[in-house]
């Protein structure tokens, strides 16, 4: 019998009020029930926010480096349990073990970075404009944050938000994606075991409309850190805007890899295979457009199609699997509908374009790696986020044409150029409208100590990763100390 998992509120594992649950299944095998999870509602959110307010009171008084020590222990526990977490995460959301190990590693790196930030969390000083007066700026915990996360990086993406938020002395209420509650339970177990005081972290599982929406609108939270689709993110931003809350948004992408005629073509093919079909194309940074210089287009495509056909689909827990399933039936239907649209709008289907249902694959949401050529940049498959293993190949005349195509979408998360010409590479870095540009690497992949995020409809100017995320999760307090012993008036007694 499948296990039942609970919410974590006020330092205890508790059922949703009313006791409702929902079952979550392995996307590679519909018959495999992973567990039953709390199907929570607004009353659970109320309790969680009230508890987090108490958690904030306690935790914000703990010195930052002590908070960092707790996060260091969390990092150590993640290291110990990396394999167990990767196994369970692959069962829960499908990507191969090599990728789920990377997902956990990202959280480990983020934990150790956050732990060390406890001994920095720098403020500033500047000379006062008056004599015998000092000006200092301290960072203060900002409050209680609602954390809303997607399913494609079930531990890595939450860790980018939760660990910096905690290091800064905040308390949180986390609503994970409905498709990955198991990974969320395990992550919270680790935080608690690492020594986080009860009430600092609350986990409330369930659906976006039942948990996410009331959390975002709750008067008791200071702000929201969200990763997910642009559609949901913009809705959340509207609610936050109306209520004067801060909000950090990491949203969709339509990332392109541009390959010039002077590129190392073997390297570029390896890059696009990994970028387009890794995580079954379900990454915000996935390569969903391949922009090829006319001179190399035909041979490149022939080679790429052959190599894509060799990718092995299957259960991600088998070491030989290259590509796992899509996350659920809706995702599969979305991919099917975009393939239909691609054909109707006149693109040429070079490979894939159908479900993979040989043998065991029939029990999961598998779709063959799919490549369209003859794609016009205005077609919907070249403009809209598909979030599946579908690559649109666009032919361009030259570098300028290529950059224009790369920039011709509403999103601006990641991008890549393959070229051996250093001047061209720097021109691309200058001109491409994206938060991330790779030179001679695929569009996917991020390192924990570098800023991560996008421009245009991908984000709202905030960054995760590295140092900038600590700005989002702190308030600045400016302090003036006048030691002149007399009344000094700024701007008047200068
Ligand atoms: P969604 O936007 O559908 O969901 C994201 C989260 O928001 C989920 O927890 C979801 O809950 C919740 N949610 C849904 N509706 C609401 C609501 N009305 N109010 C509050 N919360 C809500 O995205 P996906 O989970 O499908 O993830 C895929 C998307 O995430 C893609 O667009 C991808 O590009 C983007 N993404 C962006 C990244 C980035 O850093 N830029 C990184 C990773 C993914 P539920 O699961 O219950 O629906």
Short mmCIF file of C-alpha atoms and ligand atoms in Angstrom, two decimals:
data_model
loop_
_atom_site.label_atom_id
_atom_site.label_comp_id
_atom_site.label_asym_id
_atom_site.label_seq_id
_atom_site.Cartn_x
_atom_site.Cartn_y
_atom_site.Cartn_z
CA UNK A 1 0.00 0.00 0.00
CA UNK A 2 1.29 3.46 -0.91
CA UNK A 3 2.44 5.71 1.91
CA UNK A 4 0.55 8.86 2.88
CA UNK A 5 2.64 12.02 3.23
CA UNK A 6 1.71 15.11 5.22
CA UNK A 7 2.23 18.85 5.34
CA UNK A 8 4.83 20.35 7.64
CA UNK A 9 3.29 23.16 9.69
CA UNK A 10 4.24 24.59 13.09
CA UNK A 11 7.00 22.05 13.51
CA UNK A 12 4.80 18.97 12.94
CA UNK A 13 3.83 16.68 10.10
CA UNK A 14 0.07 17.14 9.79
CA UNK A 15 -2.79 16.15 7.48
CA UNK A 16 -4.55 18.79 5.43
CA UNK A 17 -7.57 20.08 7.28
CA UNK A 18 -10.39 17.72 6.36
CA UNK A 19 -7.83 15.00 5.56
CA UNK A 20 -8.06 15.20 1.74
CA UNK A 21 -5.22 13.59 -0.25
CA UNK A 22 -4.26 13.03 -3.88
CA UNK A 23 -2.22 10.24 -5.45
CA UNK A 24 0.95 10.98 -7.40
CA UNK A 25 2.16 8.53 -10.05
CA UNK A 26 5.45 7.76 -11.78
CA UNK A 27 5.33 9.38 -15.27
CA UNK A 28 7.31 6.44 -16.69
CA UNK A 29 4.75 3.94 -15.35
CA UNK A 30 1.15 4.94 -14.64
CA UNK A 31 0.63 1.88 -12.45
CA UNK A 32 3.32 2.94 -10.01
CA UNK A 33 1.70 5.03 -7.26
CA UNK A 34 4.44 6.95 -5.44
CA UNK A 35 2.27 8.04 -2.54
CA UNK A 36 -0.75 9.98 -1.36
CA UNK A 37 -0.11 13.61 -0.51
CA UNK A 38 -2.03 16.27 1.40
CA UNK A 39 -4.51 18.06 -0.86
CA UNK A 40 -4.48 21.26 1.14
CA UNK A 41 -6.63 24.38 1.02
CA UNK A 42 -6.80 27.99 2.19
CA UNK A 43 -7.23 27.05 5.88
CA UNK A 44 -3.96 25.09 5.77
CA UNK A 45 -2.32 28.15 4.24
CA UNK A 46 -3.68 30.33 7.07
CA UNK A 47 -2.19 28.02 9.71
CA UNK A 48 1.11 27.83 7.85
CA UNK A 49 1.44 31.62 7.54
CA UNK A 50 0.56 32.14 11.22
CA UNK A 51 3.22 29.63 12.19
CA UNK A 52 5.78 31.21 9.87
CA UNK A 53 5.20 34.59 11.55
CA UNK A 54 6.21 32.97 14.84
CA UNK A 55 9.16 31.29 13.11
CA UNK A 56 10.30 34.66 11.79
CA UNK A 57 10.30 36.11 15.31
CA UNK A 58 12.67 33.38 16.55
CA UNK A 59 14.89 32.85 13.52
CA UNK A 60 15.51 36.50 12.68
CA UNK A 61 17.26 36.84 16.06
CA UNK A 62 19.71 34.00 15.42
CA UNK A 63 23.10 35.36 14.26
CA UNK A 64 23.55 34.96 10.50
CA UNK A 65 26.60 32.69 10.78
CA UNK A 66 24.63 30.34 13.12
CA UNK A 67 21.88 30.20 10.52
CA UNK A 68 24.62 29.39 8.04
CA UNK A 69 25.76 26.46 10.20
CA UNK A 70 22.29 24.91 9.94
CA UNK A 71 22.43 25.26 6.15
CA UNK A 72 25.89 23.70 6.10
CA UNK A 73 24.47 20.65 7.93
CA UNK A 74 21.60 20.56 5.42
CA UNK A 75 24.22 20.49 2.64
CA UNK A 76 26.01 17.60 4.39
CA UNK A 77 22.75 15.64 4.67
CA UNK A 78 22.04 16.24 0.98
CA UNK A 79 25.48 14.81 0.21
CA UNK A 80 24.77 11.71 2.34
CA UNK A 81 21.34 11.15 0.73
CA UNK A 82 22.16 12.23 -2.81
CA UNK A 83 21.61 8.80 -4.34
CA UNK A 84 18.37 8.09 -2.48
CA UNK A 85 17.01 11.53 -3.40
CA UNK A 86 18.03 11.14 -7.05
CA UNK A 87 16.32 7.72 -7.28
CA UNK A 88 13.11 9.01 -5.76
CA UNK A 89 13.13 12.17 -7.85
CA UNK A 90 13.56 10.20 -11.08
CA UNK A 91 10.66 7.98 -10.08
CA UNK A 92 8.61 11.07 -9.32
CA UNK A 93 9.27 13.23 -12.38
CA UNK A 94 11.09 11.06 -14.90
CA UNK A 95 14.43 12.65 -15.83
CA UNK A 96 17.37 10.20 -15.89
CA UNK A 97 19.45 9.55 -12.78
CA UNK A 98 22.44 11.44 -14.12
CA UNK A 99 20.23 14.55 -14.22
CA UNK A 100 18.52 14.07 -10.86
CA UNK A 101 21.95 13.61 -9.27
CA UNK A 102 22.82 16.99 -10.80
CA UNK A 103 19.60 18.45 -9.40
CA UNK A 104 20.59 17.41 -5.87
CA UNK A 105 24.16 18.59 -6.44
CA UNK A 106 22.85 22.05 -7.33
CA UNK A 107 21.12 22.17 -3.94
CA UNK A 108 24.32 21.03 -2.22
CA UNK A 109 26.31 23.79 -3.93
CA UNK A 110 23.62 26.33 -3.04
CA UNK A 111 23.59 25.18 0.60
CA UNK A 112 27.35 25.57 0.97
CA UNK A 113 27.30 28.95 -0.76
CA UNK A 114 24.46 30.12 1.51
CA UNK A 115 26.25 28.79 4.59
CA UNK A 116 29.33 30.84 3.77
CA UNK A 117 27.19 33.93 3.14
CA UNK A 118 26.36 33.86 6.87
CA UNK A 119 29.82 35.30 7.47
CA UNK A 120 29.36 38.00 4.82
CA UNK A 121 25.82 39.31 4.23
CA UNK A 122 27.61 42.61 3.73
CA UNK A 123 26.04 45.95 4.40
CA UNK A 124 27.81 49.21 3.50
CA UNK A 125 29.27 52.29 5.01
CA UNK A 126 29.85 55.63 3.33
CA UNK A 127 31.25 58.92 4.60
CA UNK A 128 28.59 61.25 5.94
CA UNK A 129 28.20 64.68 4.37
CA UNK A 130 28.51 66.14 7.89
CA UNK A 131 31.43 65.99 10.30
CA UNK A 132 31.30 63.75 13.38
CA UNK A 133 28.57 61.68 11.84
CA UNK A 134 28.58 58.12 10.44
CA UNK A 135 26.30 56.44 7.92
CA UNK A 136 25.92 52.64 7.85
CA UNK A 137 23.60 50.25 6.03
CA UNK A 138 22.63 46.91 7.58
CA UNK A 139 20.77 44.01 5.98
CA UNK A 140 17.71 42.88 7.90
CA UNK A 141 15.47 39.83 7.45
CA UNK A 142 12.53 40.94 5.32
CA UNK A 143 9.70 38.73 6.65
CA UNK A 144 7.70 35.69 5.62
CA UNK A 145 7.99 34.54 2.02
CA UNK A 146 5.65 32.43 -0.09
CA UNK A 147 7.74 30.06 -2.21
CA UNK A 148 6.01 28.64 -5.30
CA UNK A 149 7.99 26.20 -7.45
CA UNK A 150 7.70 24.02 -10.59
CA UNK A 151 8.23 20.27 -10.97
CA UNK A 152 11.13 20.13 -13.45
CA UNK A 153 13.84 20.84 -10.84
CA UNK A 154 12.11 19.57 -7.71
CA UNK A 155 14.98 20.28 -5.30
CA UNK A 156 17.41 22.53 -7.18
CA UNK A 157 14.96 25.36 -7.96
CA UNK A 158 13.43 25.40 -4.45
CA UNK A 159 16.93 25.41 -2.96
CA UNK A 160 17.78 28.58 -4.93
CA UNK A 161 14.98 30.34 -3.10
CA UNK A 162 14.60 28.64 0.26
CA UNK A 163 18.25 28.50 1.33
CA UNK A 164 19.06 32.19 0.71
CA UNK A 165 15.70 33.18 2.27
CA UNK A 166 16.58 31.22 5.41
CA UNK A 167 20.15 32.45 5.58
CA UNK A 168 18.79 36.00 5.59
CA UNK A 169 16.65 35.19 8.64
CA UNK A 170 13.26 34.91 6.98
CA UNK A 171 10.60 32.24 7.48
CA UNK A 172 8.86 30.55 4.57
CA UNK A 173 5.71 28.79 3.42
CA UNK A 174 6.46 26.52 0.47
CA UNK A 175 3.94 25.32 -2.08
CA UNK A 176 5.74 22.84 -4.37
CA UNK A 177 4.38 21.69 -7.73
CA UNK A 178 1.58 19.15 -7.42
CA UNK A 179 3.65 16.69 -9.51
CA UNK A 180 6.69 16.64 -7.18
CA UNK A 181 5.53 16.63 -3.55
CA UNK A 182 7.77 13.67 -2.57
CA UNK A 183 10.97 15.59 -3.31
CA UNK A 184 9.58 18.52 -1.33
CA UNK A 185 8.84 16.34 1.72
CA UNK A 186 12.38 14.93 1.61
CA UNK A 187 13.96 18.37 1.31
CA UNK A 188 11.99 19.68 4.29
CA UNK A 189 12.89 16.57 6.33
CA UNK A 190 16.54 17.41 5.71
CA UNK A 191 16.13 21.06 6.73
CA UNK A 192 14.45 20.03 9.97
CA UNK A 193 17.04 17.35 10.70
CA UNK A 194 19.78 19.90 10.08
CA UNK A 195 18.49 21.86 13.06
CA UNK A 196 16.13 24.46 11.67
CA UNK A 197 13.87 25.58 14.51
CA UNK A 198 10.25 24.45 14.06
CA UNK A 199 7.98 27.07 12.46
CA UNK A 200 10.69 28.55 10.24
CA UNK A 201 9.75 26.31 7.30
CA UNK A 202 6.21 25.20 6.40
CA UNK A 203 5.38 22.85 3.55
CA UNK A 204 1.83 22.88 2.17
CA UNK A 205 1.22 20.49 -0.72
CA UNK A 206 -1.69 20.57 -3.15
CA UNK A 207 -2.90 22.42 -6.23
CA UNK A 208 -2.12 25.87 -7.57
CA UNK A 209 -5.66 27.20 -7.26
CA UNK A 210 -6.20 25.74 -3.76
CA UNK A 211 -2.83 26.46 -2.14
CA UNK A 212 -0.77 28.70 -4.42
CA UNK A 213 -3.42 31.36 -5.02
CA UNK A 214 -4.41 31.84 -1.33
CA UNK A 215 -0.76 31.84 -0.32
CA UNK A 216 0.17 34.56 -2.79
CA UNK A 217 -2.80 36.70 -1.74
CA UNK A 218 -2.27 36.18 2.01
CA UNK A 219 -1.95 39.35 4.05
CA UNK A 220 0.62 37.69 6.33
CA UNK A 221 3.35 37.26 3.73
CA UNK A 222 5.92 39.86 2.74
CA UNK A 223 6.59 38.61 -0.75
CA UNK A 224 6.66 35.74 -3.20
CA UNK A 225 9.46 33.98 -4.98
CA UNK A 226 8.03 32.15 -7.98
CA UNK A 227 9.40 29.94 -10.72
CA UNK A 228 7.07 28.59 -13.38
CA UNK A 229 5.21 29.62 -16.49
CA UNK A 230 4.94 33.22 -17.64
CA UNK A 231 1.16 32.97 -17.56
CA UNK A 232 0.95 31.99 -13.87
CA UNK A 233 3.85 34.28 -12.90
CA UNK A 234 2.16 37.35 -14.37
CA UNK A 235 -1.05 36.51 -12.55
CA UNK A 236 0.88 36.26 -9.28
CA UNK A 237 2.66 39.55 -9.99
CA UNK A 238 -0.72 41.27 -10.48
CA UNK A 239 -1.93 40.05 -7.07
CA UNK A 240 1.34 41.08 -5.42
CA UNK A 241 1.24 44.47 -7.15
CA UNK A 242 -2.23 45.17 -5.85
CA UNK A 243 -1.21 44.27 -2.31
CA UNK A 244 2.18 45.98 -2.39
CA UNK A 245 4.23 42.79 -1.93
CA UNK A 246 7.61 42.16 -3.49
CA UNK A 247 7.79 39.37 -6.07
CA UNK A 248 10.62 37.61 -7.86
CA UNK A 249 9.64 35.84 -11.08
CA UNK A 250 11.60 33.23 -13.05
CA UNK A 251 9.43 32.21 -15.98
CA UNK A 252 9.34 30.69 -19.44
CA UNK A 253 11.92 30.53 -22.20
CA UNK A 254 12.28 29.92 -25.95
CA UNK A 255 16.02 29.50 -26.05
CA UNK A 256 18.08 29.35 -29.22
CA UNK A 257 21.43 27.86 -30.14
CA UNK A 258 23.07 29.75 -33.03
CA UNK A 259 25.66 27.78 -35.01
CA UNK A 260 27.93 29.72 -37.35
CA UNK A 261 29.75 28.34 -40.39
CA UNK A 262 33.13 28.42 -38.58
CA UNK A 263 31.92 26.42 -35.55
CA UNK A 264 33.24 23.11 -34.24
CA UNK A 265 30.28 21.20 -35.64
CA UNK A 266 30.75 18.03 -33.60
CA UNK A 267 30.74 20.11 -30.41
CA UNK A 268 27.65 22.00 -31.60
CA UNK A 269 25.78 18.75 -32.30
CA UNK A 270 26.59 17.34 -28.87
CA UNK A 271 25.43 20.65 -27.40
CA UNK A 272 22.10 20.74 -29.16
CA UNK A 273 21.30 17.09 -28.41
CA UNK A 274 21.85 17.75 -24.70
CA UNK A 275 20.15 21.16 -24.80
CA UNK A 276 17.06 20.08 -26.72
CA UNK A 277 16.40 16.59 -25.39
CA UNK A 278 17.92 16.64 -21.87
CA UNK A 279 15.09 16.56 -19.29
CA UNK A 280 12.91 15.65 -22.31
CA UNK A 281 13.04 19.32 -23.32
CA UNK A 282 11.32 20.30 -20.08
CA UNK A 283 13.80 22.89 -18.87
CA UNK A 284 13.29 26.62 -18.77
CA UNK A 285 16.68 26.80 -20.50
CA UNK A 286 15.98 24.00 -23.03
CA UNK A 287 17.17 24.59 -26.58
CA UNK A 288 13.95 24.74 -28.52
CA UNK A 289 15.27 26.65 -31.54
CA UNK A 290 18.37 25.75 -33.52
CA UNK A 291 19.51 28.61 -35.75
CA UNK A 292 21.87 27.35 -38.44
CA UNK A 293 24.09 29.25 -40.85
CA UNK A 294 23.08 28.42 -44.42
CA UNK A 295 26.54 27.06 -45.33
CA UNK A 296 26.40 24.22 -42.78
CA UNK A 297 22.63 23.73 -42.49
CA UNK A 298 22.08 20.59 -44.57
CA UNK A 299 24.96 18.44 -43.33
CA UNK A 300 24.38 19.55 -39.76
CA UNK A 301 20.70 18.57 -39.86
CA UNK A 302 21.43 15.16 -41.45
CA UNK A 303 23.90 14.35 -38.70
CA UNK A 304 21.68 15.70 -35.95
CA UNK A 305 18.65 13.68 -37.05
CA UNK A 306 20.70 10.49 -37.13
CA UNK A 307 22.03 11.14 -33.63
CA UNK A 308 18.59 12.08 -32.25
CA UNK A 309 17.20 8.80 -33.58
CA UNK A 310 19.85 6.94 -31.56
CA UNK A 311 18.72 8.40 -28.22
CA UNK A 312 17.29 5.72 -25.93
CA UNK A 313 13.95 6.43 -24.31
CA UNK A 314 12.96 4.73 -21.06
CA UNK A 315 12.64 4.75 -17.31
CA UNK A 316 15.23 7.24 -16.08
CA UNK A 317 16.31 4.83 -13.34
CA UNK A 318 17.90 2.58 -15.95
CA UNK A 319 21.48 3.74 -16.48
CA UNK A 320 21.25 3.42 -20.28
CA UNK A 321 18.28 5.78 -20.64
CA UNK A 322 19.02 9.06 -22.42
CA UNK A 323 15.51 10.55 -22.44
CA UNK A 324 12.76 10.01 -19.87
CA UNK A 325 9.01 10.58 -20.14
CA UNK A 326 7.08 13.85 -20.14
CA UNK A 327 5.72 14.81 -16.75
CA UNK A 328 2.04 13.99 -17.32
CA UNK A 329 -0.71 13.45 -19.87
CA UNK A 330 -1.43 17.19 -20.27
CA UNK A 331 2.20 17.80 -21.16
CA UNK A 332 2.08 15.00 -23.73
CA UNK A 333 -1.09 16.40 -25.29
CA UNK A 334 0.48 19.86 -25.43
CA UNK A 335 3.46 18.45 -27.34
CA UNK A 336 1.13 16.57 -29.70
CA UNK A 337 -0.83 19.71 -30.40
CA UNK A 338 2.31 21.74 -31.18
CA UNK A 339 3.53 19.04 -33.56
CA UNK A 340 0.19 19.25 -35.33
CA UNK A 341 0.48 23.05 -35.49
CA UNK A 342 4.04 22.78 -36.85
CA UNK A 343 2.83 20.55 -39.68
CA UNK A 344 -0.21 22.70 -40.43
CA UNK A 345 1.94 25.84 -40.62
CA UNK A 346 4.21 24.16 -43.18
CA UNK A 347 7.32 23.06 -41.27
CA UNK A 348 8.98 19.80 -42.35
CA UNK A 349 8.95 17.00 -39.79
CA UNK A 350 12.40 15.37 -40.06
CA UNK A 351 12.08 12.88 -37.22
CA UNK A 352 9.86 11.96 -34.27
CA UNK A 353 6.44 13.55 -34.24
CA UNK A 354 4.71 10.73 -32.37
CA UNK A 355 4.35 9.03 -29.02
CA UNK A 356 6.81 6.27 -28.20
CA UNK A 357 4.82 3.28 -27.02
CA UNK A 358 6.84 0.15 -27.72
CA UNK A 359 6.72 -2.37 -24.86
CA UNK A 360 7.18 -0.79 -21.42
CA UNK A 361 7.07 2.70 -22.90
CA UNK A 362 3.29 2.32 -23.39
CA UNK A 363 2.90 2.62 -19.62
CA UNK A 364 4.45 6.11 -19.52
CA UNK A 365 4.16 9.55 -21.14
CA UNK A 366 6.91 9.04 -23.71
CA UNK A 367 7.31 11.10 -26.89
CA UNK A 368 9.99 10.65 -29.54
CA UNK A 369 12.66 13.36 -29.92
CA UNK A 370 11.25 15.53 -32.69
CA UNK A 371 12.98 17.82 -35.18
CA UNK A 372 11.31 20.23 -37.57
CA UNK A 373 13.21 21.94 -40.39
CA UNK A 374 12.06 24.64 -42.80
CA UNK A 375 10.76 26.59 -39.81
CA UNK A 376 9.94 30.23 -40.34
CA UNK A 377 10.73 32.38 -37.28
CA UNK A 378 7.12 33.55 -37.16
CA UNK A 379 5.65 30.05 -36.83
CA UNK A 380 4.12 29.15 -33.49
CA UNK A 381 6.61 26.31 -32.92
CA UNK A 382 9.36 28.95 -33.20
CA UNK A 383 7.64 31.44 -30.90
CA UNK A 384 5.85 29.59 -28.09
CA UNK A 385 7.24 27.52 -25.23
CA UNK A 386 6.41 23.86 -25.94
CA UNK A 387 8.23 22.34 -22.95
CA UNK A 388 8.88 19.01 -24.61
CA UNK A 389 11.36 17.24 -26.90
CA UNK A 390 10.64 19.36 -29.99
CA UNK A 391 13.35 21.29 -31.82
CA UNK A 392 12.61 23.93 -34.48
CA UNK A 393 15.47 24.42 -36.96
CA UNK A 394 15.70 27.84 -38.62
CA UNK A 395 18.07 28.59 -41.52
CA UNK A 396 19.83 32.00 -41.57
CA UNK A 397 22.02 33.83 -44.11
CA UNK A 398 24.64 35.28 -41.77
CA UNK A 399 25.45 36.42 -38.23
CA UNK A 400 23.19 39.50 -38.27
CA UNK A 401 20.28 37.48 -39.57
CA UNK A 402 20.97 34.85 -36.88
CA UNK A 403 21.00 37.33 -34.00
CA UNK A 404 17.77 38.88 -35.25
CA UNK A 405 16.11 35.44 -35.24
CA UNK A 406 17.49 34.62 -31.77
CA UNK A 407 16.04 37.89 -30.44
CA UNK A 408 12.73 37.62 -32.26
CA UNK A 409 10.73 36.05 -29.40
CA UNK A 410 9.01 37.39 -26.27
CA UNK A 411 11.31 35.46 -23.92
CA UNK A 412 14.93 36.09 -22.95
CA UNK A 413 16.31 33.41 -20.64
CA UNK A 414 19.23 31.52 -22.19
CA UNK A 415 21.07 31.54 -25.52
CA UNK A 416 24.13 30.06 -27.13
CA UNK A 417 26.50 30.71 -30.01
CA UNK A 418 28.96 28.25 -31.52
CA UNK A 419 31.79 30.00 -33.34
CA UNK A 420 35.60 30.02 -33.38
CA UNK A 421 35.68 33.76 -34.07
CA UNK A 422 36.21 35.62 -30.79
CA UNK A 423 35.01 38.97 -32.18
CA UNK A 424 31.79 37.36 -33.35
CA UNK A 425 31.34 35.72 -29.95
CA UNK A 426 31.65 39.07 -28.17
CA UNK A 427 29.31 40.74 -30.66
CA UNK A 428 26.78 38.01 -29.84
CA UNK A 429 27.25 38.57 -26.09
CA UNK A 430 26.53 42.28 -26.69
CA UNK A 431 23.53 41.88 -28.92
CA UNK A 432 21.62 38.82 -27.75
CA UNK A 433 18.69 39.74 -25.51
CA UNK A 434 18.94 37.09 -22.80
CA UNK A 435 19.93 36.72 -19.16
CA UNK A 436 22.43 33.99 -20.08
CA UNK A 437 24.64 33.56 -23.16
CA UNK A 438 26.87 30.54 -23.63
CA UNK A 439 29.79 30.59 -26.03
CA UNK A 440 30.49 27.09 -27.40
CA UNK A 441 28.18 25.45 -24.87
CA UNK A 442 24.50 24.48 -24.91
CA UNK A 443 21.76 26.74 -23.52
CA UNK A 444 21.21 24.58 -20.43
CA UNK A 445 23.16 24.43 -17.19
CA UNK A 446 23.80 26.89 -14.39
CA UNK A 447 26.32 27.20 -11.57
CA UNK A 448 25.11 27.98 -8.07
CA UNK A 449 27.41 30.95 -7.52
CA UNK A 450 26.42 32.85 -10.69
CA UNK A 451 23.25 34.92 -11.16
CA UNK A 452 20.46 33.09 -12.96
CA UNK A 453 17.44 34.64 -14.64
CA UNK A 454 16.12 36.19 -17.79
CA UNK A 455 15.00 39.38 -19.51
CA UNK A 456 11.82 40.29 -21.44
CA UNK A 457 8.84 38.05 -20.55
CA UNK A 458 11.08 35.56 -18.72
CA UNK A 459 11.51 37.62 -15.58
CA UNK A 460 10.95 40.85 -13.70
CA UNK A 461 14.54 41.89 -13.16
CA UNK A 462 15.47 39.76 -10.15
CA UNK A 463 18.09 37.06 -10.22
CA UNK A 464 18.55 33.81 -8.35
CA UNK A 465 21.89 32.12 -7.71
CA UNK A 466 25.06 33.86 -6.59
CA UNK A 467 24.92 37.10 -4.60
CA UNK A 468 21.96 39.06 -6.09
CA UNK A 469 19.32 36.78 -4.54
CA UNK A 470 20.35 38.06 -1.10
CA UNK A 471 19.11 41.51 -2.10
CA UNK A 472 15.63 40.14 -2.71
CA UNK A 473 15.40 38.43 0.66
CA UNK A 474 16.67 41.30 2.83
CA UNK A 475 15.59 44.80 3.75
CA UNK A 476 18.16 47.53 4.02
CA UNK A 477 18.25 49.55 7.22
CA UNK A 478 20.13 52.83 7.02
CA UNK A 479 21.57 54.05 10.31
CA UNK A 480 22.97 57.50 11.07
CA UNK A 481 25.09 58.01 14.17
CA UNK A 482 25.72 61.62 15.03
CA UNK A 483 28.57 61.95 17.54
CA UNK A 484 29.00 65.74 17.22
CA UNK A 485 26.97 66.48 20.36
CA UNK A 486 24.96 69.17 18.55
CA UNK A 487 21.96 69.32 16.22
CA UNK A 488 23.27 68.91 12.64
CA UNK A 489 20.83 69.30 9.77
CA UNK A 490 21.40 67.34 6.57
CA UNK A 491 21.40 69.51 3.41
CA UNK A 492 21.30 72.66 5.57
CA UNK A 493 24.42 72.59 7.79
CA UNK A 494 26.75 71.54 4.97
P1 LIG B 1 3.29 26.48 -13.66
O1 LIG B 1 3.37 27.95 -13.88
O2 LIG B 1 2.12 25.76 -14.19
O3 LIG B 1 3.36 26.15 -12.10
C1 LIG B 1 4.39 26.63 -11.28
C2 LIG B 1 3.90 26.60 -9.84
O4 LIG B 1 2.84 27.55 -9.68
C3 LIG B 1 3.32 25.25 -9.42
O5 LIG B 1 3.64 25.01 -8.07
C4 LIG B 1 1.84 25.48 -9.59
O6 LIG B 1 1.03 24.60 -8.86
C5 LIG B 1 1.72 26.90 -9.10
N1 LIG B 1 0.50 27.58 -9.51
C6 LIG B 1 -0.33 27.30 -10.54
N2 LIG B 1 -1.35 28.19 -10.57
C7 LIG B 1 -1.16 29.05 -9.54
C8 LIG B 1 -1.87 30.19 -9.06
N3 LIG B 1 -2.98 30.63 -9.65
N4 LIG B 1 -1.37 30.85 -7.99
C9 LIG B 1 -0.25 30.44 -7.39
N5 LIG B 1 0.46 29.35 -7.79
C10 LIG B 1 0.02 28.68 -8.86
O7 LIG B 1 4.65 25.87 -14.24
P2 LIG B 1 5.12 24.35 -14.30
O8 LIG B 1 5.16 23.75 -12.94
O9 LIG B 1 4.34 23.64 -15.35
O10 LIG B 1 6.64 24.52 -14.78
C11 LIG B 1 6.98 24.76 -16.09
C12 LIG B 1 7.24 26.23 -16.36
O11 LIG B 1 8.21 26.70 -15.45
C13 LIG B 1 7.79 26.49 -17.74
O12 LIG B 1 7.18 27.62 -18.29
C14 LIG B 1 9.27 26.77 -17.47
O13 LIG B 1 9.88 27.54 -18.45
C15 LIG B 1 9.20 27.45 -16.15
N6 LIG B 1 10.48 27.36 -15.44
C16 LIG B 1 11.24 28.49 -15.37
C17 LIG B 1 12.49 28.46 -14.78
C18 LIG B 1 13.30 29.72 -14.68
O14 LIG B 1 14.18 29.77 -13.83
N7 LIG B 1 13.07 30.73 -15.50
C19 LIG B 1 13.05 27.21 -14.22
C20 LIG B 1 12.15 26.08 -14.32
C21 LIG B 1 10.90 26.17 -14.93
P3 LIG B 1 0.53 23.20 -9.54
O15 LIG B 1 1.72 22.36 -9.73
O16 LIG B 1 -0.40 22.67 -8.52
O17 LIG B 1 -0.16 23.58 -10.82
#
